[in-house]
C-alpha atoms as one frame of an Amber mdcrd trajectory, in Angstrom:
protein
   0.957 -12.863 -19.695   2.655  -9.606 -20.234  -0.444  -8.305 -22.451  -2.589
  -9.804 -19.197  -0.060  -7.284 -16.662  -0.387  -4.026 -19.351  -4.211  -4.492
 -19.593  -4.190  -4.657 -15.886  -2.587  -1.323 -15.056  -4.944   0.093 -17.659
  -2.805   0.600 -20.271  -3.984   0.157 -23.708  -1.391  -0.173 -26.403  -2.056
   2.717 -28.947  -1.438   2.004 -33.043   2.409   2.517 -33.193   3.516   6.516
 -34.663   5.105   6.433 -37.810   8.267   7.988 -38.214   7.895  12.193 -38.455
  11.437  11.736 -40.416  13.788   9.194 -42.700  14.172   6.564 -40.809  12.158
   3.150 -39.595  10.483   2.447 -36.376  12.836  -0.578 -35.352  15.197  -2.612
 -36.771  15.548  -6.118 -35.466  19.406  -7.584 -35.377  19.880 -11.158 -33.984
  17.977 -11.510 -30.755  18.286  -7.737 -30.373  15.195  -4.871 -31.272  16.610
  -1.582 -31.450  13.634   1.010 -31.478  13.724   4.483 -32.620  12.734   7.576
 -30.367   9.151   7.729 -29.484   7.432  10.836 -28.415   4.136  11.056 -26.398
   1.997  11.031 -29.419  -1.277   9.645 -29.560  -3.468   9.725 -32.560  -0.934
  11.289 -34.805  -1.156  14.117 -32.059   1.515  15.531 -29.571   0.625  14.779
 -26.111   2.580  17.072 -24.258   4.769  19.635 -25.505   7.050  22.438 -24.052
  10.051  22.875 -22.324  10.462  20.853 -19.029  10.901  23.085 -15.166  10.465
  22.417 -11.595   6.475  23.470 -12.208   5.522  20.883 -14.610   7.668  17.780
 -13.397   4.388  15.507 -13.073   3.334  16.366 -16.538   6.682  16.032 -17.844
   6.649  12.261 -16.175   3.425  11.583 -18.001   4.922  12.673 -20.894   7.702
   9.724 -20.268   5.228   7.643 -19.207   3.412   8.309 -22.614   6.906   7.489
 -24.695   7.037   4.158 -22.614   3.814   3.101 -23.487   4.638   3.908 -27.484
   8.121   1.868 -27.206   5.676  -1.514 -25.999   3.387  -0.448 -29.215   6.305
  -0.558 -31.331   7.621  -3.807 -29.818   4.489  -5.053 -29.961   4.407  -4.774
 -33.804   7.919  -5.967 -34.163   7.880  -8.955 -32.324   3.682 -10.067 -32.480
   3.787 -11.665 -28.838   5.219  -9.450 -25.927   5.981 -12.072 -23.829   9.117
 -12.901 -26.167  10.273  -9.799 -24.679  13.739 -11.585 -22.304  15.118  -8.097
 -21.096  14.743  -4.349 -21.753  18.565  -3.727 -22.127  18.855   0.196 -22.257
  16.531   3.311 -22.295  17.872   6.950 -23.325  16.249   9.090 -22.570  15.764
  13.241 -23.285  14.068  15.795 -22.078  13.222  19.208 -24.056  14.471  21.040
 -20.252  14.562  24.710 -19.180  18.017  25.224 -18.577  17.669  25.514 -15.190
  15.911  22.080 -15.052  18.314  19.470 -13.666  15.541  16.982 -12.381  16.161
  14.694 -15.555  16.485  11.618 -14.541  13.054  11.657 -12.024  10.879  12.342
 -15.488  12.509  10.019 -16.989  12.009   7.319 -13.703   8.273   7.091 -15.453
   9.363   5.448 -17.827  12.100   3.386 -16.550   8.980   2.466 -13.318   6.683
   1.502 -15.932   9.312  -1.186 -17.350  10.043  -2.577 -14.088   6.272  -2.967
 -13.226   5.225  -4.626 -16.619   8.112  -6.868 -17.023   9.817  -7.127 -13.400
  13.498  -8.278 -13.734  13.394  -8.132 -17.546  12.703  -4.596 -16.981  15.522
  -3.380 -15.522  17.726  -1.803 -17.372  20.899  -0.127 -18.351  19.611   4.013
 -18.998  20.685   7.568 -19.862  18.285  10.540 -19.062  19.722  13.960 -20.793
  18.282  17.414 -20.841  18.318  18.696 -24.370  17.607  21.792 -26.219  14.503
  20.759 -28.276  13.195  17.916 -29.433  11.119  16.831 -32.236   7.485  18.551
 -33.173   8.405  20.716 -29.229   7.969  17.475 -27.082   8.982  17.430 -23.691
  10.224  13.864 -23.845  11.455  11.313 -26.390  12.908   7.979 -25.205  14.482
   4.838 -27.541  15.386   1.647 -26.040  17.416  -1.769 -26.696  15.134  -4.808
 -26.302  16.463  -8.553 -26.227  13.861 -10.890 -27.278  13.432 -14.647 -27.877
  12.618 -16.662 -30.960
């Protein structure tokens, strides 16, 4: 059903990025799915890169949008079957920002919109959205979450 909703908005669920450090994708603890930080990469590639202003809002939301769609990859390969997805429990969520940029939380609303559309009360969610100095490989956004899921 969820799978059914993704394919719908026409989405489709890239292979998952590997990790561009020491660390693992996800780790799974009781019912919870804790994934690491995804970045808009598709391909091995970096979507969108660059600092984050006023000008380039809209790309910097499809660059949230992109992270979003990586976190359901990852969950995907986790958990096999997205419909045992029972809530998305918290986003955070950081922008690579000018520091004049104080718009975070609207790029990071791609994201968060996405969620609520795919999964509709299991999306919402608990969420932080922080401007930040840099990020990984220059991307303007990186995003981990907290998923509950079912057995």
């Amino acid at each position: 059903m969820i799978e059914e909703k993704i394919k719908s908005l026409d989405i489709t669920l890239p292979n998952p990025p590997t990790p561009a450090g020491s660390y693992i994708p996800a780790v799974k603890t009781g019912n919870l799915l804790f994934i690491s930080g995804q970045i808009p990469m598709e391909d091995g590639k970096v979507l969108f890169t660059g600092k984050v202003s006023d000008d380039n809002l809209e790309t910097a939301q499809k660059s949230a949008r992109m992270c979003a769609i990586n976190l359901l990859a990852q969950m995907k390969r986790e958990l096999g079957n997205l419909d045992r997805v029972t809530r998305i429990v918290r986003l955070s969520g950081f922008v690579n920002s000018d520091p004049e940029f104080y718009q975070h939380p609207k790029v990071i609303n791609a994201a968060s919109d996405l969620f609520f559309e795919i999964f509709g009360d299991k999306g919402k969610h608990s969420r932080i959205a922080m401007g930040v100095a840099c990020l990984p490989l220059n991307s303007m956004t990186e995003i981990d979450a907290v998923i509950e899921f079912s057995d």
